[in-house]
Coordinates of C-alpha atoms and ligand atoms in Angstrom, one line a residue:
X1 CA -13.3 -29.0 21.5
X2 CA -12.5 -31.5 24.7
X3 CA -12.7 -30.4 28.5
X4 CA -9.6 -29.0 29.2
X5 CA -8.0 -28.8 25.9
X6 CA -6.8 -25.4 25.5
X7 CA -7.1 -23.6 21.9
X8 CA -3.9 -22.5 20.5
X9 CA -3.4 -18.9 20.8
X10 CA -2.0 -16.8 17.6
X11 CA -0.8 -13.1 17.7
X12 CA -1.4 -11.3 14.5
X13 CA 0.6 -8.0 14.0
X14 CA -0.9 -5.4 11.6
X15 CA -4.3 -4.9 10.6
X16 CA -3.4 -3.9 6.7
X17 CA -3.2 -5.8 3.5
X18 CA -1.4 -9.2 5.0
X19 CA -3.1 -9.2 8.5
X20 CA -6.2 -8.7 7.8
X21 CA -6.7 -11.8 5.9
X22 CA -4.5 -13.5 8.3
X23 CA -6.2 -12.9 11.3
X24 CA -9.6 -13.8 9.5
X25 CA -8.6 -16.9 8.3
X26 CA -6.9 -18.5 11.6
X27 CA -9.6 -17.1 14.0
X28 CA -11.6 -20.4 15.1
X29 CA -8.5 -23.0 15.1
X30 CA -6.7 -20.8 17.2
X31 CA -8.2 -17.9 19.5
X32 CA -6.1 -15.2 17.8
X33 CA -5.4 -11.5 19.2
X34 CA -4.9 -8.7 16.6
X35 CA -1.9 -6.0 17.7
X36 CA -2.5 -2.9 16.0
X37 CA 0.0 0.0 16.6
X38 CA -2.5 2.9 15.4
X39 CA -5.9 3.5 16.2
X40 CA -9.1 3.7 14.4
X41 CA -9.1 5.3 10.8
X42 CA -10.2 9.2 10.7
X43 CA -10.4 10.5 6.7
X44 CA -9.2 13.8 5.4
X45 CA -12.3 16.2 6.4
X46 CA -11.5 19.3 5.7
X47 CA -12.7 21.3 2.4
X48 CA -10.0 21.1 0.6
X49 CA -10.5 24.5 -1.5
X50 CA -9.8 26.4 1.4
X51 CA -7.1 24.4 2.3
X52 CA -5.1 25.4 -0.6
X53 CA -5.5 29.2 -0.3
X54 CA -3.0 28.4 2.5
X55 CA -0.3 27.0 0.5
X56 CA 0.6 30.5 -0.6
X57 CA 1.4 31.6 2.8
X58 CA 4.1 29.1 3.1
X59 CA 2.6 27.4 6.1
X60 CA 2.8 23.8 4.1
X61 CA 6.4 23.5 4.1
X62 CA 7.3 19.6 5.3
X63 CA 5.2 16.5 3.7
X64 CA 5.5 15.1 7.1
X65 CA 3.1 17.7 8.1
X66 CA 0.3 15.8 6.1
X67 CA -0.3 14.3 9.9
X68 CA -2.2 17.3 10.8
X69 CA -4.6 16.5 8.1
X70 CA -4.7 12.9 7.3
X71 CA -3.6 11.2 11.2
X72 CA -3.3 8.3 9.9
X73 CA -0.7 9.2 7.0
X74 CA 2.9 8.3 7.9
X75 CA 5.2 10.3 6.3
X76 CA 9.1 9.7 6.1
X77 CA 11.9 11.3 4.4
X78 CA 15.0 9.5 2.8
X79 CA 17.8 11.7 0.9
X80 CA 15.9 11.3 -2.4
X81 CA 12.5 10.9 -1.6
X82 CA 9.1 10.9 0.7
X83 CA 7.7 7.2 1.9
X84 CA 4.2 6.9 2.8
X85 CA 2.4 4.8 4.6
X86 CA -0.7 3.8 6.9
X87 CA -0.6 3.3 10.5
X88 CA -3.8 2.7 11.9
X89 CA -6.8 0.0 11.5
X90 CA -7.2 -1.2 7.9
X91 CA -3.0 -0.6 7.6
X92 CA -2.1 1.2 4.2
X93 CA -5.3 -0.1 2.4
X94 CA -7.5 2.6 3.8
X95 CA -5.0 5.2 1.9
X96 CA -5.0 3.1 -1.1
X97 CA -6.8 4.1 -4.4
X98 CA -9.2 0.9 -4.4
X99 CA -6.8 -0.7 -7.6
X100 CA -7.3 -4.6 -7.0
X101 CA -4.4 -6.1 -9.2
X102 CA -3.1 -9.3 -9.6
X103 CA 0.7 -9.5 -9.7
X104 CA 2.5 -12.6 -8.7
X105 CA 4.8 -13.2 -11.7
X106 CA 7.9 -13.1 -9.4
X107 CA 6.3 -15.3 -7.2
X108 CA 4.7 -17.9 -10.1
X109 CA 8.9 -17.9 -11.0
X110 CA 9.8 -19.4 -7.5
X111 CA 6.8 -22.1 -8.1
X112 CA 4.2 -20.5 -5.7
X113 CA 1.0 -20.9 -7.0
X114 CA -1.7 -18.3 -6.1
X115 CA -4.7 -19.2 -8.1
X116 CA -6.8 -20.6 -5.7
X117 CA -6.1 -17.8 -3.6
X118 CA -6.6 -15.3 -6.1
X119 CA -10.0 -17.3 -7.0
X120 CA -11.2 -16.5 -3.3
X121 CA -10.5 -13.2 -3.1
X122 CA -12.4 -12.4 -6.7
X123 CA -15.6 -14.1 -5.1
X124 CA -15.3 -12.5 -1.7
X125 CA -14.4 -9.2 -2.5
X126 CA -16.1 -6.1 -4.1
X127 CA -13.7 -6.1 -6.8
X128 CA -15.2 -4.6 -10.5
X129 CA -14.4 -2.5 -13.1
X130 CA -18.5 -1.2 -13.4
X131 CA -16.7 2.3 -12.5
X132 CA -16.2 3.0 -15.7
X133 CA -19.8 3.5 -16.4
X134 CA -19.4 6.6 -14.5
X135 CA -16.0 8.1 -16.1
X136 CA -16.1 11.8 -16.6
X137 CA -15.6 13.5 -19.8
X138 CA -12.1 14.1 -18.9
X139 CA -11.4 10.5 -18.0
X140 CA -12.7 9.5 -21.4
X141 CA -10.5 11.7 -23.4
X142 CA -7.4 10.8 -21.4
X143 CA -8.0 6.8 -21.9
X144 CA -8.5 7.7 -25.7
X145 CA -5.5 9.6 -26.0
X146 CA -3.4 6.5 -24.4
X147 CA -5.3 4.4 -26.7
X148 CA -4.2 6.8 -29.8
X149 CA -0.4 6.7 -28.6
X150 CA -0.6 3.1 -28.6
X151 CA 0.0 2.6 -24.7
X152 CA -2.7 -0.1 -24.1
X153 CA -4.7 1.5 -21.5
X154 CA -6.2 -1.3 -19.2
X155 CA -9.3 -0.3 -17.2
X156 CA -8.3 -0.5 -13.6
X157 CA -10.0 -3.0 -11.1
X158 CA -11.4 -1.5 -8.0
X159 CA -12.3 -2.9 -4.4
X160 CA -15.4 -0.8 -5.1
X161 CA -18.9 -0.5 -4.7
X162 CA -19.3 1.8 -7.8
X163 CA -22.9 2.6 -7.3
X164 CA -21.6 4.3 -4.4
X165 CA -18.6 6.1 -5.8
X166 CA -19.7 9.9 -6.3
X167 CA -16.2 10.6 -8.0
X168 CA -14.7 13.1 -5.7
X169 CA -11.3 11.8 -6.2
X170 CA -10.6 11.3 -2.4
X171 CA -9.8 7.5 -2.7
X172 CA -6.3 8.4 -0.9
X173 CA -7.2 10.3 1.6
X174 CA -10.7 8.5 2.9
X175 CA -13.7 7.4 0.7
X176 CA -16.6 9.5 2.3
X177 CA -19.0 7.6 1.2
X178 CA -17.6 4.0 2.2
X179 CA -17.3 3.0 -1.5
X180 CA -14.0 1.9 -1.7
X181 CA -13.3 -1.7 0.1
X182 CA -10.5 -1.8 2.5
X183 CA -9.3 -4.5 5.0
X184 CA -11.1 -3.4 8.2
X185 CA -13.9 -5.0 6.6
X186 CA -12.0 -8.4 7.0
X187 CA -11.2 -7.2 10.7
X188 CA -14.7 -6.8 11.4
X189 CA -15.2 -10.0 10.1
X190 CA -12.5 -11.5 12.4
X191 CA -13.7 -9.6 15.1
X192 CA -16.9 -11.5 14.5
X193 CA -15.8 -14.7 14.9
X194 CA -14.5 -14.3 18.2
X195 CA -11.0 -12.4 17.5
X196 CA -9.7 -9.8 20.0
X197 CA -8.4 -6.3 18.6
X198 CA -5.6 -4.3 20.7
X199 CA -5.2 -1.0 18.9
X200 CA -2.2 1.9 20.2
X201 CA -0.5 -1.4 20.4
X202 CA 3.2 -0.8 19.1
X203 CA 5.2 -4.2 18.6
X204 CA 8.4 -3.6 19.9
X205 CA 10.4 -7.2 19.7
X206 CA 9.5 -11.0 20.1
X207 CA 10.8 -13.3 22.9
X208 CA 12.6 -16.2 21.5
X209 CA 13.6 -19.0 23.6
X210 CA 15.7 -21.8 21.0
X211 CA 13.7 -21.9 17.6
X212 CA 10.3 -21.2 19.5
X213 CA 8.7 -17.4 19.7
X214 CA 7.2 -17.5 22.8
X215 CA 5.7 -13.7 23.3
X216 CA 5.3 -10.3 21.7
X217 CA 6.5 -7.6 23.3
X218 CA 4.6 -4.3 23.1
X219 CA 3.9 -0.8 24.5
X220 CA 0.8 0.8 24.7
X221 CA -0.3 4.4 26.6
X222 CA 3.2 3.9 27.6
X223 CA 3.1 0.6 29.2
X224 CA 5.0 -2.5 28.5
X225 CA 3.0 -5.6 28.0
X226 CA 4.3 -8.9 26.8
X227 CA 1.8 -10.9 25.3
X228 CA 2.3 -14.9 25.0
X229 CA 1.5 -17.1 22.3
X230 CA 1.6 -20.8 20.3
X231 CA 2.2 -18.7 17.0
X232 CA 3.1 -15.2 16.0
X233 CA 2.7 -13.8 12.2
X234 CA 4.1 -10.8 11.6
X235 CA 2.2 -8.3 9.3
X236 CA 3.6 -4.7 10.4
X237 CA 4.5 -3.9 6.9
X238 CA 7.3 -3.6 4.2
X239 CA 8.8 -1.1 6.7
X240 CA 7.2 -2.2 10.1
X241 CA 8.2 -6.0 10.1
X242 CA 11.7 -6.0 9.5
X243 CA 12.1 -3.6 12.5
X244 CA 10.5 -5.9 14.6
X245 CA 12.6 -8.8 13.3
X246 CA 16.2 -6.6 13.6
X247 CA 15.3 -6.0 17.2
X248 CA 14.3 -9.6 18.0
X249 CA 17.9 -10.4 16.9
X250 CA 16.6 -11.4 13.1
X251 CA 18.3 -9.7 10.6
X252 CA 16.8 -8.5 7.2
X253 CA 18.4 -8.5 3.9
X254 CA 19.2 -5.0 2.1
X255 CA 16.6 -5.8 -0.6
X256 CA 14.4 -2.5 0.5
X257 CA 12.0 -1.6 -2.8
X258 CA 9.3 0.9 -2.5
X259 CA 7.9 1.4 -5.8
X260 CA 8.9 4.9 -6.6
X261 CA 5.9 7.6 -7.8
X262 CA 6.5 10.5 -9.7
X263 CA 3.5 12.9 -11.4
X264 CA 4.2 14.7 -14.1
X265 CA 1.6 17.5 -14.3
X266 CA 0.8 20.8 -16.0
X267 CA -2.1 23.8 -16.3
X268 CA -5.2 22.6 -18.1
X269 CA -8.0 24.7 -17.2
X270 CA -11.3 23.7 -16.0
X271 CA -10.3 19.9 -16.9
X272 CA -11.7 18.7 -13.3
X273 CA -8.9 15.9 -13.3
X274 CA -9.5 16.3 -9.0
X275 CA -13.3 14.9 -9.8
X276 CA -12.2 11.7 -11.5
X277 CA -11.9 8.6 -9.5
X278 CA -7.9 7.8 -8.9
X279 CA -6.1 5.6 -11.7
X280 CA -9.4 4.8 -13.6
X281 CA -7.3 3.1 -16.2
X282 CA -3.5 1.6 -16.4
X283 CA -0.9 1.8 -18.9
X284 CA 1.8 -1.1 -18.3
X285 CA 4.8 -0.2 -19.6
X286 CA 8.5 -2.0 -19.9
X287 CA 9.4 -1.3 -15.8
X288 CA 6.8 1.3 -14.9
X289 CA 3.4 1.9 -15.0
X290 CA 1.2 5.0 -16.4
X291 CA -2.0 6.3 -14.9
X292 CA -4.1 9.6 -14.2
X293 CA -3.5 10.4 -10.6
X294 CA -4.2 13.8 -8.9
X295 CA -1.2 14.0 -5.9
X296 CA -2.5 15.3 -2.8
X297 CA 1.2 15.8 -1.6
X298 CA 2.9 17.5 -4.5
X299 CA -0.1 19.6 -4.5
X300 CA 0.3 20.6 -1.0
X301 CA 3.5 20.5 -0.3
X302 CA 5.5 21.3 -4.0
X303 CA 6.0 24.7 -4.7
X304 CA 5.8 24.5 -8.5
X305 CA 2.0 23.0 -7.9
X306 CA 0.7 26.3 -6.8
X307 CA -2.5 25.9 -9.5
X308 CA -6.3 25.2 -8.7
X309 CA -6.3 21.3 -8.4
X310 CA -9.3 21.5 -11.0
X311 CA -7.1 23.2 -13.6
X312 CA -4.8 20.9 -13.6
X313 CA -3.6 17.7 -15.4
X314 CA -1.4 15.1 -13.7
X315 CA -0.2 11.9 -14.7
X316 CA 1.7 9.3 -12.4
X317 CA 4.4 7.3 -13.0
X318 CA 5.2 4.2 -10.8
X319 CA 8.4 2.5 -11.4
X320 CA 9.8 -1.0 -10.3
X321 CA 12.6 -0.1 -8.7
X322 CA 15.9 -2.0 -8.1
X323 CA 15.8 -3.9 -4.8
X324 CA 18.2 -2.4 -2.8
X325 CA 17.6 -0.3 0.6
X326 CA 17.6 -0.8 4.1
X327 CA 15.6 0.3 7.4
X328 CA 16.1 -0.2 11.0
X329 CA 13.6 2.3 12.3
X330 CA 15.6 5.2 12.7
X331 CA 15.9 5.7 9.3
X332 CA 15.3 4.9 6.1
X333 CA 18.1 4.0 3.3
X334 CA 16.7 4.0 0.0
X335 CA 18.2 5.9 -3.0
X336 CA 17.1 5.6 -6.5
X337 CA 20.1 3.7 -8.5
X338 CA 21.3 4.7 -12.1
X339 CA 18.6 1.9 -13.4
X340 CA 16.1 3.5 -11.6
X341 CA 16.7 7.0 -12.6
X342 CA 17.3 5.9 -16.4
X343 CA 13.8 4.2 -16.1
X344 CA 12.5 7.5 -14.9
X345 CA 13.7 9.7 -17.2
X346 CA 12.1 7.7 -19.9
X347 CA 8.4 7.7 -18.8
X348 CA 8.9 11.4 -17.5
X349 CA 9.5 11.8 -21.2
X350 CA 6.6 9.8 -22.4
X351 CA 4.6 11.2 -19.8
X352 CA 5.2 15.0 -21.1
X353 CA 4.1 13.2 -24.7
X354 CA 0.7 12.4 -23.2
X355 CA 0.0 15.5 -21.2
X356 CA 0.6 17.6 -24.8
X357 CA -1.7 15.1 -26.6
X358 CA -4.1 16.2 -23.6
X359 CA -3.6 19.8 -24.5
X360 CA -1.0 21.0 -22.1
X361 CA 1.9 23.0 -23.5
X362 CA 5.3 21.0 -22.7
X363 CA 6.8 24.2 -21.7
X364 CA 4.1 24.7 -18.8
X365 CA 4.6 21.5 -17.6
X366 CA 6.0 20.5 -14.0
X367 CA 7.0 17.5 -11.6
X368 CA 5.4 16.3 -8.7
X369 CA 7.4 15.0 -5.1
X370 CA 9.4 11.8 -6.0
X371 CA 7.5 9.7 -3.3
X372 CA 6.8 5.8 -2.9
X373 CA 4.2 3.5 -1.2
X374 CA 5.3 0.2 -1.6
X375 CA 7.7 -0.9 0.9
X376 CA 8.6 -4.5 0.8
X377 CA 11.1 -7.5 0.2
X378 CA 13.5 -7.4 3.1
X379 CA 13.0 -10.7 3.8
X380 CA 12.1 -12.6 0.3
X381 CA 10.9 -15.8 0.0
X382 CA 13.0 -18.1 -2.2
X383 CA 12.2 -20.9 -4.3
X384 CA 13.6 -23.2 -1.8
X385 CA 10.6 -22.0 0.7
X386 CA 8.0 -22.5 -2.2
X387 CA 5.9 -25.1 -0.1
X388 CA 6.5 -24.2 3.6
X389 CA 6.3 -20.0 3.2
X390 CA 8.8 -19.8 6.1
X391 CA 12.4 -18.6 5.9
X392 CA 14.4 -21.3 7.9
X393 CA 16.1 -18.2 9.7
X394 CA 13.0 -17.8 11.8
X395 CA 11.8 -19.7 14.5
X396 CA 9.4 -22.5 13.5
X397 CA 6.1 -20.8 14.9
X398 CA 7.2 -17.4 13.4
X399 CA 5.4 -16.5 9.9
X400 CA 5.5 -13.3 7.8
X401 CA 2.8 -12.2 6.0
X402 CA 3.1 -8.8 4.4
X403 CA 5.1 -7.0 2.0
X404 CA 8.5 -7.9 3.4
X405 CA 7.8 -11.7 1.8
X406 CA 7.7 -10.1 -1.8
X407 CA 10.7 -11.0 -4.0
X408 CA 10.7 -8.5 -5.9
X409 CA 9.3 -4.9 -6.7
X410 CA 6.3 -5.1 -8.2
X411 CA 6.0 -1.8 -9.9
X412 CA 2.3 -2.3 -9.5
X413 CA -0.4 -2.3 -7.1
X414 CA 0.4 -5.0 -4.0
X415 CA -2.4 -5.4 -1.9
X416 CA -4.2 -8.2 -4.0
X417 CA -1.4 -10.1 -4.5
X418 CA 0.0 -9.6 -0.8
X419 CA -3.7 -10.9 0.0
X420 CA -3.5 -14.0 -1.7
X421 CA -0.1 -14.8 -0.3
X422 CA -1.4 -14.2 3.4
X423 CA -4.3 -16.6 2.4
X424 CA -2.0 -19.2 1.3
X425 CA 0.5 -19.1 3.8
X426 CA -2.8 -19.3 6.4
X427 CA -3.9 -22.4 4.7
X428 CA -0.4 -23.9 5.1
X429 CA -0.5 -23.2 9.1
X430 CA -3.9 -24.3 9.4
X431 CA -2.7 -27.7 7.6
X432 CA 0.4 -28.2 10.1
Ligands
FAD501 C1 -1.4 6.4 -0.9 C2 -1.0 4.8 -1.3 C3 -2.1 4.7 -2.1 C4 -1.8 3.4 -2.8 N1 -2.9 2.7 -3.3 C5 -2.9 1.5 -3.6 C6 -3.8 0.9 -4.4 O1 -4.9 1.0 -4.7 N2 -3.8 -1.0 -4.7 C7 -2.6 -1.9 -4.2 O2 -2.6 -2.6 -4.2 N3 -2.2 -0.9 -3.0 C8 -1.9 0.5 -2.9 N4 -0.9 1.1 -2.5 C9 0.5 0.3 -1.5 C10 -0.4 -0.9 0.0 O3 -1.8 0.0 0.4 C11 0.7 -1.3 0.4 O4 1.5 -2.1 -0.5 C12 -0.1 -2.8 1.4 O5 -1.3 -2.1 2.1 C13 0.7 -3.2 2.0 O6 0.4 -4.5 2.9 P1 0.9 -4.6 4.1 O7 0.1 -6.0 4.7 O8 2.3 -5.0 3.9 O9 1.1 -3.3 4.9 P2 0.0 -2.2 5.5 O10 -0.8 -2.6 4.8 O11 0.7 -1.3 5.4 O12 0.0 -2.7 7.1 C14 0.6 -2.9 8.2 C15 0.0 -2.4 9.3 O13 1.2 -2.9 10.6 C16 0.8 -1.7 11.2 N5 2.0 -1.7 12.1 C17 2.9 -1.2 11.7 N6 4.1 -1.5 13.0 C18 3.5 -2.2 13.8 C19 3.9 -2.3 15.4 N7 5.0 -2.1 15.8 N8 2.9 -3.0 16.2 C20 2.0 -3.0 15.5 N9 1.2 -2.7 14.0 C21 1.8 -2.2 13.1 C22 0.2 -0.6 10.5 O14 -0.3 0.1 11.7 C23 -0.7 -0.9 9.7 O15 -2.0 -1.4 10.3 C24 -0.9 2.4 -1.8 C25 -0.1 2.7 -1.0 C26 -0.8 3.9 -0.3 C27 0.7 5.0 0.2

């Protein structure tokens, strides 16, 4: 760089799936400042068996209280369901079960080719199905039942160092051995290249002049701070980014999807499903997926879930929902549509059949709490934006690189796809 030439400044908001990739890619060409609302991730560290004993006392009566156990897990409620996301370093990826699934069909339909970006990610990240070698007898039996029922289970690729995994089943509440990979590692790489990170810094709006964003308004420790930038990339997640845009006078669409999740469970004495990797395999059905999953929210907060974890079998349904919903930051307006309910009823019936085959009597089965953790879609990409990856309603130097721009509900784990998309957007920005 010639003397006197100022390096351009970029601000990346958020450290989850989209933000981490973007910050790492831009640092160097830009001087990147990463603004993150939360702090360091703190895993669940209390003995689950002891805490489970308190369920009968009625102490756990509202899912939003989960923050007392897992401080980085933010739970909000809509009329129909509980919505979960991660606030803190690593975003929601720290709470993820580590599924690394490519699911970019809807983007391909728009003409967005992410082959190169997925190839890069497969090379760069620890994505593996090696965990299959360590499956417990219970996992193998469940897999066999899925196969016998013609449900075509597929071993889930995981962001994982399989040799470090002890199969404790704590993937979604903070992996205790560091076996599960999350995006904090990418943030570390960005910092190693010279990026700056400001945690506890909530972005509340953008300063816009004509078709240029000139700064980012934040609140940190009760104080307002304005960050100036030449380029701003929002990656505050499917519920965070739309609120920043709305507060800055840029309306989003009422097309929020969330991928609703419901677990069907029942008594299976001694099955030990709590001591297995969560979602070890996935069965793709028409509009939903099925996978073995122990649901902590239902376990602590749903009155039907009173058995010890080790004595329960549980199958998760994850639905691809209709893209209808909205948030303005004060509330989340999202309900299951009639079509969603119909699909969910089919999925519940099939899950009941699976549990019966596993040995859980149908009349003893019960449902979990309807919840969701894949919000997105409120400023979806269109075919017209396939090359620019930029919505024309945005200022020229403002980009979005998170689930907000996904065109459709995936009904599938989205991290890998969001990361590939963010990588592609970074390439466009670096070529500009
Ligand atoms: C329990 C659970 C398990 C999951 N498991 C999987 C899985 O196994 N595989 C998978 O692919 N997906 C999984 N998901 C979903 C996945 O984690 C998310 O869809 C994905 O992380 C979304 O990426 P993102 O970049 O859009 O947002 P996020 O990863 O949520 O990142 C958003 C970031 O922005 C920050 N932020 C928010 N608002 C502001 C603000 N105003 N100012 C500054 N910073 C802000 C947040 O703190 C966060 O760091 C799971 C979700 C949950 C809830």
